Every structure is written in structure tokens, then in C-alpha cells.
Coordinates of C-alpha atoms in Angstrom, one line a residue:
D1 CA 145.6 -75.0 -47.2
S2 CA 147.1 -71.5 -47.7
D3 CA 150.5 -70.9 -49.1
G4 CA 153.5 -69.3 -47.4
V5 CA 155.0 -69.9 -44.0
M6 CA 154.2 -68.8 -40.4
V7 CA 157.2 -67.5 -38.5
D8 CA 155.5 -66.0 -35.5
Q9 CA 152.3 -64.7 -34.0
Y10 CA 150.6 -61.3 -34.4
R11 CA 153.1 -59.8 -36.9
E12 CA 152.2 -56.5 -38.5
Q13 CA 151.5 -58.3 -41.8
E14 CA 148.9 -60.5 -40.0
L15 CA 147.1 -57.4 -38.6
Q16 CA 147.1 -55.5 -41.9
D17 CA 145.8 -58.6 -43.7
G18 CA 142.9 -58.4 -41.2
V19 CA 142.3 -54.8 -42.0
A20 CA 142.4 -55.5 -45.7
V21 CA 139.8 -58.3 -45.4
I22 CA 137.4 -56.0 -43.4
E23 CA 137.7 -53.2 -46.0
W24 CA 137.2 -55.7 -48.8
L25 CA 134.0 -57.1 -47.1
A26 CA 132.6 -53.6 -46.7
R27 CA 133.0 -52.9 -50.5
Q28 CA 131.0 -56.0 -51.5
P29 CA 127.4 -55.4 -52.9
W30 CA 126.0 -57.9 -50.4
C31 CA 127.4 -55.9 -47.4
D32 CA 125.9 -52.7 -46.0
G33 CA 129.3 -51.5 -44.9
N34 CA 129.0 -52.6 -41.3
V35 CA 131.4 -55.4 -40.3
G36 CA 131.9 -57.2 -37.0
M37 CA 134.8 -59.4 -35.9
M38 CA 135.0 -62.2 -33.3
G39 CA 137.3 -65.0 -32.3
I40 CA 138.6 -67.1 -29.5
S41 CA 142.2 -67.3 -28.4
W42 CA 144.4 -66.2 -31.3
G43 CA 141.2 -65.0 -33.1
G44 CA 140.2 -63.1 -30.0
F45 CA 143.7 -61.5 -29.9
N46 CA 143.3 -60.6 -33.6
A47 CA 139.9 -59.0 -33.0
L48 CA 141.4 -56.7 -30.4
Q49 CA 144.5 -55.9 -32.4
V50 CA 142.7 -55.3 -35.7
A51 CA 140.2 -53.0 -33.8
A52 CA 143.2 -51.0 -32.6
C53 CA 144.2 -50.6 -36.2
G54 CA 141.0 -48.6 -36.7
P55 CA 139.4 -49.9 -40.0
A56 CA 136.3 -47.7 -40.5
P57 CA 133.9 -50.5 -41.4
L58 CA 134.6 -52.4 -38.1
K59 CA 131.6 -51.5 -36.0
A60 CA 132.0 -54.0 -33.1
I61 CA 134.0 -56.9 -31.9
I62 CA 133.6 -59.9 -29.6
T63 CA 136.9 -61.1 -28.1
V64 CA 137.0 -64.5 -26.3
C65 CA 139.8 -65.9 -24.1
S66 CA 142.3 -63.2 -25.2
T67 CA 144.5 -60.5 -23.7
D68 CA 145.3 -56.9 -24.0
D69 CA 148.9 -57.4 -22.8
L70 CA 151.0 -60.1 -24.6
Y71 CA 153.5 -60.2 -21.8
L72 CA 151.5 -59.8 -18.6
D73 CA 148.7 -62.3 -19.2
N74 CA 149.7 -64.7 -21.9
I75 CA 150.9 -68.2 -22.3
H76 CA 154.6 -67.3 -22.1
Y77 CA 155.3 -65.4 -18.8
M78 CA 153.3 -64.7 -15.6
G79 CA 154.4 -62.2 -13.0
G80 CA 157.8 -62.1 -14.9
C81 CA 158.2 -65.9 -14.4
L82 CA 158.7 -68.3 -17.3
L83 CA 155.7 -70.5 -17.8
S84 CA 156.1 -74.1 -18.9
D85 CA 153.1 -73.4 -21.2
N86 CA 155.6 -71.4 -23.2
L87 CA 157.1 -74.7 -24.2
S88 CA 153.8 -76.5 -24.7
E89 CA 152.5 -73.7 -26.9
A90 CA 155.7 -73.6 -28.9
T91 CA 155.3 -77.3 -29.3
T92 CA 151.7 -76.9 -30.5
M93 CA 152.8 -74.4 -33.2
F94 CA 155.8 -76.5 -34.1
S95 CA 153.4 -79.4 -34.8
V96 CA 150.7 -77.4 -36.5
N97 CA 153.2 -75.7 -38.8
S98 CA 154.5 -79.1 -40.0
T99 CA 151.1 -80.2 -41.4
P100 CA 150.6 -80.4 -45.1
P101 CA 148.0 -78.8 -47.3
D102 CA 145.3 -81.0 -48.7
P103 CA 145.9 -82.3 -52.2
E104 CA 142.2 -82.3 -52.9
V105 CA 142.2 -78.6 -52.3
V106 CA 145.5 -77.3 -53.7
G107 CA 146.3 -80.0 -56.3
D108 CA 149.7 -81.3 -57.2
S109 CA 151.5 -78.3 -55.6
W110 CA 150.8 -79.7 -52.1
R111 CA 154.2 -81.3 -51.8
A112 CA 156.2 -78.2 -52.7
L113 CA 154.0 -76.1 -50.3
W114 CA 154.5 -78.6 -47.5
L115 CA 158.3 -78.8 -47.9
E116 CA 158.4 -74.9 -48.0
R117 CA 156.4 -74.9 -44.8
L118 CA 158.6 -77.5 -43.1
E119 CA 161.7 -75.6 -44.0
G120 CA 160.5 -72.1 -43.2
S121 CA 158.3 -72.2 -40.1
G122 CA 161.0 -73.2 -37.7
Q123 CA 161.2 -73.0 -33.9
W124 CA 159.2 -70.2 -32.3
L125 CA 160.4 -71.1 -28.8
D126 CA 163.8 -69.5 -29.5
T127 CA 162.1 -66.1 -30.2
W128 CA 159.8 -66.2 -27.1
L129 CA 162.7 -67.2 -24.8
E130 CA 164.9 -64.3 -26.2
H131 CA 162.3 -61.8 -24.8
Q132 CA 162.3 -62.5 -21.1
Y133 CA 160.9 -59.2 -20.0
R134 CA 158.3 -56.7 -21.3
D135 CA 160.2 -55.1 -24.3
A136 CA 159.1 -53.8 -27.7
Y137 CA 158.5 -57.3 -29.0
W138 CA 155.6 -57.9 -26.5
K139 CA 154.3 -54.3 -26.7
H140 CA 153.5 -54.8 -30.4
G141 CA 150.0 -56.2 -30.6
S142 CA 149.2 -55.3 -26.9
V143 CA 146.1 -53.1 -26.9
R144 CA 147.0 -52.0 -23.4
E145 CA 149.7 -49.7 -24.9
D146 CA 146.9 -47.4 -26.2
Y147 CA 143.4 -48.3 -25.2
Q148 CA 142.2 -45.1 -27.0
A149 CA 143.1 -46.8 -30.3
V150 CA 140.1 -49.1 -30.0
R151 CA 137.1 -47.0 -31.2
C152 CA 134.4 -49.7 -31.6
P153 CA 132.2 -51.4 -29.0
V154 CA 133.9 -54.5 -27.3
M155 CA 132.4 -57.6 -25.7
A156 CA 135.1 -59.3 -23.7
V157 CA 134.5 -62.9 -22.7
G158 CA 136.5 -65.3 -20.4
G159 CA 136.3 -68.2 -18.0
W160 CA 137.6 -68.7 -14.4
A161 CA 139.5 -71.8 -15.6
D162 CA 141.0 -70.0 -18.5
G163 CA 144.4 -68.3 -18.4
Y164 CA 143.4 -64.9 -19.9
T165 CA 140.5 -63.7 -17.8
N166 CA 142.3 -60.9 -16.0
A167 CA 142.2 -59.0 -19.3
V168 CA 138.4 -58.8 -19.2
F169 CA 138.6 -56.7 -16.0
R170 CA 141.4 -54.5 -17.3
M171 CA 139.5 -53.7 -20.5
L172 CA 136.3 -52.9 -18.7
A173 CA 138.3 -50.5 -16.5
H174 CA 140.3 -48.8 -19.3
L175 CA 138.5 -48.9 -22.6
T176 CA 136.3 -45.8 -23.2
V177 CA 134.0 -47.3 -25.9
P178 CA 130.7 -49.1 -25.1
R179 CA 131.8 -52.4 -23.6
C180 CA 130.6 -55.4 -21.5
G181 CA 132.3 -58.4 -19.9
L182 CA 131.1 -61.9 -19.5
V183 CA 132.9 -64.4 -17.3
G184 CA 131.7 -68.0 -16.6
P185 CA 133.2 -71.1 -15.0
W186 CA 134.6 -72.3 -18.3
G187 CA 138.1 -73.2 -19.5
H188 CA 139.6 -72.2 -22.9
R189 CA 136.4 -72.6 -24.8
Y190 CA 133.4 -70.7 -26.3
P191 CA 130.7 -70.4 -23.6
H192 CA 128.1 -72.4 -25.5
L193 CA 130.6 -75.3 -25.4
G194 CA 131.9 -74.3 -21.9
I195 CA 133.4 -76.8 -19.5
P196 CA 133.2 -76.7 -16.6
G197 CA 129.5 -75.9 -17.0
P198 CA 127.0 -74.5 -17.1
A199 CA 127.4 -73.7 -20.7
I200 CA 125.2 -70.8 -21.9
G201 CA 123.5 -69.5 -25.0
F202 CA 126.5 -67.5 -26.1
L203 CA 125.5 -67.5 -29.8
Q204 CA 122.2 -65.8 -28.8
E205 CA 124.1 -63.2 -26.8
A206 CA 126.4 -62.6 -29.7
L207 CA 123.4 -62.1 -32.0
R208 CA 122.0 -59.5 -29.7
W209 CA 125.4 -57.7 -29.7
W210 CA 125.6 -57.7 -33.5
D211 CA 122.0 -56.6 -33.9
Q212 CA 122.8 -53.7 -31.5
W213 CA 125.9 -52.4 -33.2
L214 CA 125.7 -53.6 -36.8
K215 CA 122.0 -53.2 -37.4
G216 CA 121.1 -50.4 -35.0
R217 CA 118.4 -52.4 -33.2
D218 CA 117.8 -51.7 -29.5
T219 CA 118.3 -55.2 -28.0
G220 CA 118.6 -53.8 -24.4
I221 CA 122.1 -55.0 -24.0
T222 CA 123.4 -51.5 -23.2
R223 CA 121.1 -51.3 -20.2
E224 CA 122.3 -54.5 -18.7
P225 CA 125.2 -54.8 -16.2
M226 CA 128.6 -53.9 -17.7
L227 CA 130.0 -57.1 -16.1
R228 CA 128.2 -60.4 -15.7
V229 CA 130.1 -63.2 -13.9
W230 CA 129.4 -66.7 -12.5
M231 CA 129.9 -66.5 -8.8
Q232 CA 131.3 -69.9 -7.9
D233 CA 130.1 -71.8 -4.8
S234 CA 132.5 -73.9 -2.7
V235 CA 133.5 -77.3 -4.1
P236 CA 135.8 -80.1 -3.0
P237 CA 139.2 -80.1 -4.9
S238 CA 139.2 -82.0 -8.2
T239 CA 141.3 -82.0 -11.3
F240 CA 138.1 -81.9 -13.4
Y241 CA 134.6 -80.6 -13.0
A242 CA 131.7 -81.2 -15.4
A243 CA 130.0 -78.2 -13.8
R244 CA 130.6 -75.7 -11.1
P245 CA 127.7 -74.7 -8.8
G246 CA 127.0 -71.0 -8.4
R247 CA 124.9 -68.2 -9.7
W248 CA 125.1 -65.3 -12.1
V249 CA 125.8 -61.8 -10.6
G250 CA 126.2 -58.4 -12.2
E251 CA 128.0 -55.2 -11.7
P252 CA 126.9 -51.9 -13.4
E253 CA 130.5 -50.8 -13.9
W254 CA 134.1 -52.0 -13.2
P255 CA 135.9 -51.2 -10.9
S256 CA 132.7 -51.6 -8.9
P257 CA 131.7 -49.4 -6.0
N258 CA 130.0 -52.6 -4.6
V259 CA 133.4 -54.2 -4.0
R260 CA 135.5 -53.1 -0.9
E261 CA 138.9 -54.2 0.3
A262 CA 139.2 -56.3 3.4
R263 CA 142.7 -56.8 4.9
W264 CA 143.7 -60.0 6.7
A265 CA 146.9 -59.7 8.6
L266 CA 149.5 -62.5 8.4
G267 CA 151.0 -63.4 11.7
P268 CA 152.2 -66.3 13.9
T269 CA 148.6 -67.3 14.6
G270 CA 147.6 -67.3 10.9
L271 CA 145.2 -65.0 9.1
R272 CA 143.2 -62.5 11.2
L273 CA 140.8 -59.9 9.9
E274 CA 142.6 -56.6 10.7
A275 CA 139.5 -55.2 12.4
D276 CA 139.6 -58.2 14.7
Q277 CA 143.2 -57.7 15.8
G278 CA 143.4 -57.4 19.5
A279 CA 146.2 -56.9 22.1
E280 CA 146.5 -60.7 22.4
H281 CA 147.7 -60.9 18.8
A282 CA 150.0 -57.9 18.8
P283 CA 153.8 -58.4 19.2
R284 CA 154.8 -58.0 22.8
P285 CA 157.6 -55.7 23.9
G286 CA 160.9 -57.6 23.8
D287 CA 159.6 -60.2 21.4
G288 CA 161.6 -58.7 18.5
E289 CA 160.3 -58.4 14.9
P290 CA 158.7 -61.6 13.6
V291 CA 160.6 -63.3 10.7
T292 CA 159.6 -66.5 8.9
A293 CA 161.6 -68.2 6.2
V294 CA 160.8 -70.7 3.5
Q295 CA 162.9 -72.6 0.9
S296 CA 160.5 -74.8 -1.0
P297 CA 161.2 -78.2 -2.5
L298 CA 160.9 -78.3 -6.3
S299 CA 158.1 -80.8 -5.9
V300 CA 155.8 -77.9 -4.9
G301 CA 153.7 -77.5 -8.0
L302 CA 153.4 -81.0 -9.3
F303 CA 149.6 -80.8 -8.5
A304 CA 149.2 -77.2 -9.7
G305 CA 147.4 -78.0 -13.0
K306 CA 147.7 -76.1 -16.2
W307 CA 148.1 -72.3 -16.5
C308 CA 145.3 -72.4 -19.1
S309 CA 142.8 -75.2 -18.8
Y310 CA 141.4 -76.7 -22.0
S311 CA 139.1 -79.0 -20.0
A312 CA 140.3 -81.8 -22.2
A313 CA 142.2 -83.6 -19.4
P314 CA 142.4 -83.6 -15.6
D315 CA 144.3 -80.3 -15.8
L316 CA 142.9 -78.3 -12.8
P317 CA 144.7 -78.1 -9.4
Y318 CA 144.5 -81.0 -7.0
D319 CA 143.9 -80.9 -3.3
Q320 CA 146.3 -78.3 -2.0
R321 CA 147.3 -80.4 1.0
E322 CA 149.6 -82.2 -1.4
E323 CA 151.4 -78.8 -2.0
D324 CA 151.4 -77.1 1.4
G325 CA 154.1 -79.1 3.1
G326 CA 156.7 -77.2 1.2
A327 CA 155.2 -73.7 1.7
L328 CA 154.6 -71.1 4.4
V329 CA 150.9 -71.5 5.3
Y330 CA 148.7 -68.8 7.0
Q331 CA 145.2 -70.0 7.8
S332 CA 142.2 -68.1 9.2
P333 CA 139.8 -69.3 12.0
P334 CA 136.5 -70.7 10.7
L335 CA 134.5 -68.0 9.1
D336 CA 131.6 -66.7 11.2
S337 CA 129.5 -65.9 8.1
E338 CA 129.6 -66.5 4.3
L339 CA 132.2 -64.5 2.5
E340 CA 132.0 -63.5 -1.2
I341 CA 134.8 -62.0 -3.2
L342 CA 135.0 -60.6 -6.8
G343 CA 138.2 -59.3 -8.2
A344 CA 142.0 -59.8 -7.8
P345 CA 143.2 -60.7 -4.3
E346 CA 146.7 -59.4 -3.4
L347 CA 149.3 -60.2 -0.9
E348 CA 151.4 -57.4 0.7
L349 CA 154.8 -58.7 2.0
E350 CA 158.1 -57.4 3.2
V351 CA 160.6 -59.9 2.0
S352 CA 164.3 -60.6 1.6
A353 CA 166.1 -63.3 -0.3
D354 CA 169.6 -64.8 -0.2
R355 CA 170.0 -64.9 -4.0
P356 CA 169.9 -62.1 -6.6
V357 CA 167.1 -63.9 -8.5
A358 CA 164.0 -65.2 -6.7
M359 CA 160.3 -65.7 -7.2
I360 CA 157.2 -65.9 -5.0
A361 CA 154.2 -68.2 -5.7
V362 CA 151.1 -67.3 -3.7
R363 CA 148.0 -69.5 -3.5
L364 CA 144.6 -68.7 -1.9
S365 CA 142.6 -71.8 -0.9
D366 CA 139.1 -72.6 0.5
V367 CA 139.6 -75.1 3.3
A368 CA 136.6 -77.2 4.2
P369 CA 135.9 -78.4 7.8
D370 CA 137.3 -81.9 6.8
G371 CA 140.6 -80.3 5.8
Q372 CA 140.3 -80.6 2.0
A373 CA 141.8 -77.5 0.4
T374 CA 140.6 -76.2 -3.0
R375 CA 142.8 -73.6 -4.7
I376 CA 140.7 -70.6 -5.6
T377 CA 143.3 -68.4 -7.2
Y378 CA 147.1 -67.8 -7.3
G379 CA 149.7 -65.3 -8.3
L380 CA 153.4 -65.3 -9.2
L381 CA 156.1 -62.6 -9.0
N382 CA 159.7 -62.7 -10.2
L383 CA 161.1 -60.4 -7.5
T384 CA 163.6 -58.9 -10.0
H385 CA 160.5 -57.4 -11.7
R386 CA 159.4 -55.7 -8.5
H387 CA 159.7 -52.2 -10.2
G388 CA 157.9 -53.3 -13.4
H389 CA 158.1 -56.1 -16.0
D390 CA 159.9 -53.8 -18.4
R391 CA 162.9 -53.1 -16.0
P392 CA 164.1 -56.1 -14.1
E393 CA 166.7 -55.4 -11.4
A394 CA 168.7 -58.0 -9.5
L395 CA 168.0 -58.3 -5.8
E396 CA 170.6 -57.4 -3.1
P397 CA 170.8 -60.5 -1.0
G398 CA 169.6 -59.8 2.5
R399 CA 168.0 -56.5 1.7
R400 CA 164.3 -56.1 2.5
Y401 CA 161.8 -55.1 -0.1
R402 CA 158.1 -54.3 0.1
V403 CA 156.2 -56.1 -2.7
R404 CA 152.6 -56.7 -3.7
V405 CA 151.8 -60.1 -5.3
R406 CA 148.6 -59.8 -7.4
M407 CA 146.6 -63.0 -7.9
N408 CA 144.2 -63.8 -10.7
H409 CA 140.7 -62.4 -10.7
V410 CA 138.1 -64.7 -9.3
G411 CA 134.5 -64.8 -8.2
Q412 CA 134.1 -67.1 -5.2
V413 CA 131.9 -67.8 -2.2
F414 CA 133.5 -69.1 1.0
P415 CA 130.8 -70.8 3.2
R416 CA 130.4 -70.2 6.9
G417 CA 132.7 -72.6 8.9
H418 CA 135.3 -72.8 6.1
R419 CA 138.8 -71.3 6.4
L420 CA 140.9 -69.1 4.2
R421 CA 144.4 -70.3 3.6
V422 CA 147.3 -68.4 2.0
S423 CA 150.3 -70.5 0.9
V424 CA 153.7 -68.9 0.0
S425 CA 156.4 -70.9 -1.8
T426 CA 159.7 -70.1 -3.5
S427 CA 159.0 -72.5 -6.5
Y428 CA 156.0 -73.7 -8.4
W429 CA 157.4 -76.3 -10.9
P430 CA 156.3 -77.4 -13.4
L431 CA 153.8 -74.6 -13.9
V432 CA 156.6 -72.1 -13.8
W433 CA 160.4 -72.5 -14.4
P434 CA 162.3 -72.1 -11.1
P435 CA 165.0 -69.5 -10.4
P436 CA 168.6 -70.3 -11.4
E437 CA 169.6 -71.1 -7.8
P438 CA 167.8 -72.5 -4.7
V439 CA 166.4 -69.5 -2.8
R440 CA 165.7 -69.0 0.9
L441 CA 163.0 -66.3 1.3
C442 CA 162.3 -64.4 4.5
I443 CA 159.1 -62.6 5.4
H444 CA 159.7 -59.8 7.8
G445 CA 157.5 -57.7 10.1
S446 CA 153.9 -57.6 11.2
G447 CA 152.5 -55.4 8.5
N448 CA 152.0 -58.2 5.9
A449 CA 148.4 -58.7 4.7
L450 CA 146.1 -60.5 2.4
C451 CA 143.8 -58.0 0.6
L452 CA 140.5 -59.4 -0.5
P453 CA 138.0 -57.8 -2.8
V454 CA 134.8 -58.4 -0.8
R455 CA 131.5 -58.1 -2.5
A456 CA 128.1 -58.0 -0.8
P457 CA 125.3 -60.0 -2.6
R458 CA 122.9 -57.7 -4.4
E459 CA 119.1 -58.0 -5.0
E460 CA 119.7 -57.1 -8.6
D461 CA 121.6 -60.4 -9.1
R462 CA 118.3 -62.2 -9.2
T463 CA 117.3 -60.6 -12.5
I464 CA 120.4 -61.9 -14.4
A465 CA 119.6 -64.9 -16.6
L466 CA 121.3 -66.2 -19.6
P467 CA 119.7 -68.4 -22.3
P468 CA 120.5 -72.1 -22.6
A469 CA 123.3 -73.2 -24.9
E470 CA 122.6 -73.7 -28.6
A471 CA 125.0 -74.9 -31.3
T472 CA 125.1 -76.5 -34.7
P473 CA 125.7 -80.3 -34.7
P474 CA 129.4 -81.2 -34.6
I475 CA 131.1 -82.2 -37.8
A476 CA 130.5 -85.9 -38.6
V477 CA 133.5 -88.1 -37.9
T478 CA 134.1 -91.8 -37.7
P479 CA 136.5 -92.9 -34.8
I480 CA 139.3 -95.2 -35.8
E481 CA 141.6 -95.1 -32.7
E482 CA 140.3 -93.9 -29.3
A483 CA 141.4 -90.6 -27.8
H484 CA 143.2 -90.6 -24.5
H485 CA 143.9 -87.7 -22.1
N486 CA 145.6 -87.9 -18.7
W487 CA 148.0 -86.3 -16.3
L488 CA 150.3 -88.7 -14.4
V489 CA 152.7 -87.8 -11.5
H490 CA 155.7 -90.2 -11.2
R491 CA 157.9 -90.3 -8.2
D492 CA 161.1 -92.4 -8.5
L493 CA 162.3 -92.6 -4.9
A494 CA 165.5 -94.5 -5.8
R495 CA 166.7 -91.8 -8.2
N496 CA 164.9 -88.9 -6.2
E497 CA 163.2 -87.8 -9.5
S498 CA 159.7 -86.4 -10.0
T499 CA 158.0 -86.3 -13.4
L500 CA 154.7 -84.9 -14.5
E501 CA 153.6 -86.7 -17.7
V502 CA 150.8 -85.1 -19.8
I503 CA 149.1 -87.1 -22.4
K504 CA 146.9 -85.4 -25.0
D505 CA 146.1 -88.0 -27.5
E506 CA 143.2 -87.1 -29.8
G507 CA 143.3 -90.6 -31.4
R508 CA 142.6 -91.1 -35.1
Y509 CA 139.4 -90.3 -36.9
R510 CA 137.9 -89.9 -40.3
I511 CA 136.2 -86.6 -41.3
D512 CA 133.4 -88.2 -43.3
E513 CA 132.5 -85.3 -45.6
I514 CA 136.0 -85.1 -47.1
D515 CA 137.1 -88.7 -46.5
L516 CA 140.2 -87.6 -44.6
E517 CA 141.8 -89.6 -41.8
V518 CA 143.5 -87.4 -39.1
G519 CA 145.7 -88.4 -36.2
D520 CA 146.9 -85.9 -33.5
R521 CA 149.0 -86.9 -30.5
T522 CA 151.1 -84.9 -28.0
W523 CA 153.1 -86.0 -25.0
D524 CA 154.8 -83.8 -22.4
W525 CA 157.2 -84.6 -19.6
Y526 CA 158.3 -82.1 -16.9
S527 CA 160.9 -83.5 -14.5
C528 CA 163.4 -82.6 -11.8
R529 CA 165.8 -84.4 -9.5
G530 CA 165.6 -83.6 -5.8
N531 CA 166.1 -79.9 -5.3
D532 CA 168.7 -79.5 -8.1
V533 CA 167.3 -76.5 -10.1
T534 CA 169.7 -77.3 -12.9
S535 CA 168.0 -80.7 -13.3
V536 CA 164.7 -79.2 -14.4
R537 CA 163.8 -80.5 -17.8
G538 CA 160.8 -80.2 -20.2
E539 CA 160.4 -82.5 -23.1
T540 CA 157.5 -82.6 -25.6
R541 CA 156.7 -84.8 -28.5
T542 CA 154.0 -84.7 -31.2
E543 CA 152.8 -86.9 -34.0
R544 CA 150.3 -85.9 -36.7
T545 CA 149.1 -88.1 -39.6
F546 CA 146.9 -87.5 -42.6
A547 CA 145.6 -90.1 -45.0
R548 CA 143.2 -90.5 -47.9
G549 CA 143.4 -93.6 -50.1
D550 CA 147.1 -94.1 -51.1
W551 CA 148.1 -90.7 -49.8
F552 CA 149.7 -90.8 -46.3
V553 CA 151.7 -88.1 -44.5
R554 CA 153.2 -88.2 -41.0
T555 CA 155.2 -85.6 -39.1
R556 CA 156.9 -85.8 -35.8
T557 CA 158.4 -83.2 -33.5
R558 CA 160.5 -83.3 -30.4
T559 CA 161.6 -80.4 -28.2
V560 CA 163.7 -80.5 -25.1
L561 CA 164.3 -77.4 -22.8
T562 CA 166.9 -77.4 -20.1
A563 CA 168.8 -74.8 -18.2
D564 CA 171.8 -74.1 -15.9
R565 CA 172.4 -71.0 -13.9
E566 CA 173.4 -68.9 -16.9
N567 CA 171.5 -70.2 -20.0
F568 CA 168.5 -71.9 -21.4
Y569 CA 169.2 -74.8 -23.9
I570 CA 166.8 -75.8 -26.6
H571 CA 167.1 -79.0 -28.7
A572 CA 164.4 -79.6 -31.3
E573 CA 163.8 -82.2 -34.0
L574 CA 161.4 -82.3 -37.0
D575 CA 160.8 -85.3 -39.3
G576 CA 158.3 -85.7 -42.1
W577 CA 157.3 -88.9 -44.0
E578 CA 155.4 -89.4 -47.2
G579 CA 154.3 -93.0 -47.0
D580 CA 157.2 -95.0 -45.6
R581 CA 159.8 -92.6 -47.0
R582 CA 161.2 -89.9 -44.8
V583 CA 161.4 -86.8 -46.9
Y584 CA 162.5 -84.2 -44.4
A585 CA 164.6 -84.1 -41.2
R586 CA 166.1 -81.2 -39.3
N587 CA 167.6 -80.6 -35.8
W588 CA 167.9 -77.3 -33.9
S589 CA 170.2 -76.5 -31.0
S590 CA 170.1 -73.1 -29.3
T591 CA 171.6 -71.4 -26.2
I592 CA 169.8 -68.4 -24.8
P593 CA 171.2 -66.4 -21.8
R594 CA 169.0 -66.1 -18.8
K595 CA 168.0 -62.5 -18.1
L596 CA 167.1 -62.5 -14.4
V597 CA 164.6 -65.3 -14.9

């Protein structure tokens, strides 16, 4: 219901507005001058960013599902590769920015404010696609540029099914203020509403944090482990979990001296712990240097799930056996004993490609004795970013490069008798946009290895307990049309087309307290034809409705993203109706050159 228009995220005006609000709060007679700030997602980003601006009254923050690096771990790019979530997030904001203010709140000016918003908010996808590597645009608002700028205590919270959890570990390692990290099994949600469960008493933990830093009460939180995480037990693969079995564990600091690196060599016999390598596994004289090659079909990735799970649909990765036919697979023998890891696994490889732009997708899976494979974590690397995400450099076809592909942080137990599996592919669509040409990737030599952060269980883990979830009752609503969420994979064998259809239909409901009917629907389609990388296409559509009495407003958006070898192409549409009359219509068309992506 505010005025003005939104033209992008995390602009300097936005951050300075946050500083101004904090300073205004501190001056009020009902405030003792100590202010805290917390939020999830965008609000979590803001808490970090405003803390780095240094307002004196800000004494502590809690940042949930956020990042310290807007390029490295965000919804737009991962490992220098373009995420399809870049399109879906732009669609979300395209839709949100089209919604009207409430006449009951702003009065007769609602229509003028709405039309101003429709005209001015525009397409954010253009901006995000114009910045394909880590330049000044992404550095603004990235706390990682200067950790010392944050001078108040920080609680960083994330979930293993969320997309932003790597930042929790970076901030614990690099911030110099009092800090703690909390990571559960959850998706992109507050922990007291966390799915997959178990949800926890996050509000009680937040109260302890505020009492410690805003009121000066010793709550004992500073004597607890710096990092508390949910160590996940093995589960069969599923696109949705109501809860993940496991236990809470703690580390007094991060990086932790309790975590050591174990190297598993990649070879023709699969994965072997380097300490177990014997003469029978070493290359024999005259064998020549081992070389393996892969050129993955575009269908590898149809069962990858979403970069950032909202746990509102079956958006987690499916059984990896569906994906591994188009990948190089390295598998270990059955484990002799239970293996526990905590941290970011990495894959060291010596590679060459036959094209100047190439990517690697790496997956680590837990393979049960019956063959079911559950993806534990994964990583991506645009090989033109091998020297850094701020200085992409084309590959020389055929030249060998030593690279290290870092996977997402994870806490996971592999049971005795299970196997480790590493899968390497040259595409991972539609989670990530493929390179501009089909790529054949070669892995050279015998010095390639999977590096695992192995953690030994600690007796102190038994003392870690978190309270049960508490929350206020949800807002009262009356359902009018049922919500519907699903992910559907379509294979048209006659046309050789594959399509992932994502349905996020919140239905229609009445907010009883203000007698407002709300409808919110989004549809996504990600398709490709055979192995034609220029056929890759993302299309999104949204519809939002608002009604009270005789007042009815409806907005629709449509965005299509395609590409050839040289350019990305955006086509977008926005339409607005008041009653049965269309009062606004606009189309956008943009061409954005590819920059080694």
C-alpha cells in the first residue's frame, strides 16, 4: 500500500531507508536506544546490508535464508552458471510489482498509484541478465566485500533444502563480531515453520538472542556452540519430505578442528579412499594415461528439483538413477563403517573441453543397497570462471585445466553398507541454462579426487537440544478455490521434446479480517528439443486477483526466455484489468549478448 515504484532489489536508497528507520526508532520515547533487526530472504539480506551500513543503535541482527554474496550464492547464478530460478524470481517480482494498493487503506488514489506502479516497475530480468559475471552491480550489497563493516552480533540461520545455506558457514568463518549459526533440514522458511521438519522453537531462540544483546541479560547463548546443525540420516530419494531423521550436533567454531579432509580417488574402478589405494589399482606401465569423456544429453537435470526449495511442491531431487545415464559415474565399494560429513565436498579434476564455453555439474549421492540413489549435495562450475567469477576467460579447446568444483555445504550420515556416488555431467537443465554449444568434456589423469569433510561424532552433541516450535495462530482465511502445487515431467517422443511443468497455484481465498479476496497463480514451463541447446526455452505466466464487493482487479504476466549461441532473448507481457475492462497493456522485447555463459 506504499507509493512509488520498485525498479530493483537492494538499491542504496533501500538500505539508507533502513538506516533512517532504525535511527528514528532509537529516538522514540518508548525505545531505550537499542534496536535489533531480523528478516528472512529479502529481509535477511537487508539485515546484513543495513548492519554493514553501521547505524549506531543497531545492536544485533538475525538473518535467515540470506547471503553475504549476491553473485556467488543467490537466485541468479551458481558457479558462474545462469540459474533458471533467475527467470522464476524475475517472474515473481514482475507479478508482485503489478499488484494494486488497497482502496480501503489509500482511498481514491489507489488507481493512480497502481497505474504508476504498472508503468514504472518494469522487467527486472533484463538487468539481472546484463550482469553475467561478478561485477560492481553484484558487489553492491554483498557484505563479503567488507566483513569488518558489520560491527554488531549476527545470528545466521539456514536450511539444508534452502539455496542460501553456504553463506552461514562463510559468515561464521569471516565475521569478527560475536556470531552463531543455526542450520536445520528446512527449505526457504523460518525454522518454527520449517519443512522438512523437525521445526524448532526459533522464536524462543530469537528471544534469547535479543535479551543477550539488547537487554544485556546473560542467556548463556554465548557459551553454546558457534554452529548448531541438523545432521541428516540416510533416507530414500523423494521429491518431498515432511521430516528428515537425524540429530542436532554442534561445533565450537567454524572452520572446525573436528572436521578433516578425506580424499577419494576417481579411477576406472570407481571411488577409492586414497589410503586404500594399492598396486592393483595403480596404472600399469604401458597402459597410458587414463582419459574418460562425457557429453550429456539435455535431459540430465529434469529430476534435479529447485535451486531453492520452498517446500510448497514436490521440488526436491528425485532418484538419481533417472539422471545418471547421461553422466560419468564414479562409485565406491560398500562402506565398511558409518561415514559422517559436515562441510562443502569438493571435486578436483583435470579437464579439457572441445568448446570455448563449458560447464561441469557434479552430484554426490548416497546409494542404498537396493540401488536407490539420494542426491546429498551438488555443485556447478562455468569453466570460463575457473580463475574467478569476476574475470571470465574463454577455454582453449583441447587444453587441459586443473579445476576444483565446490559443492554446497551439507551435514549427512552415510550408513555402513551404502555407497558414495559422484556423477559428472556437462549439462543440468532446467536447473541451470546450458552452454551455447554442445560440449564434450574429457577428464584426464589419475590425480582426480573427491574431497570429503569428514566429521567424527562428539560426545558433546548429546547436550544440544532445541525447544519445540511455537507460533501465533495463522491469519484467518476462508478458502474459495483450492490450491494446487505440482511438478510434471512431459516427454514427447514423437517430437523429441522434454518439458518440466511447474504449477504453483495458491488458489483463491478471503482474508476474513479485511474482507479481501485474493487469488495467486503461477505456471512455469522449461523445455528443450533433443540435444539442441538453442531449443532451450523458459516460459512463465502469473495471474493475481483482488476483490471486495464491486471492486475487482486482475493482473497477468507472461515472460519467455530463449537463446541462441550469441544472445539471450526476452519477451514479456503485462496486462491489467479493472472489472471487465483492460486498463493497461505493455509488451517488452530485449536482446542481451551472452558473455561466456
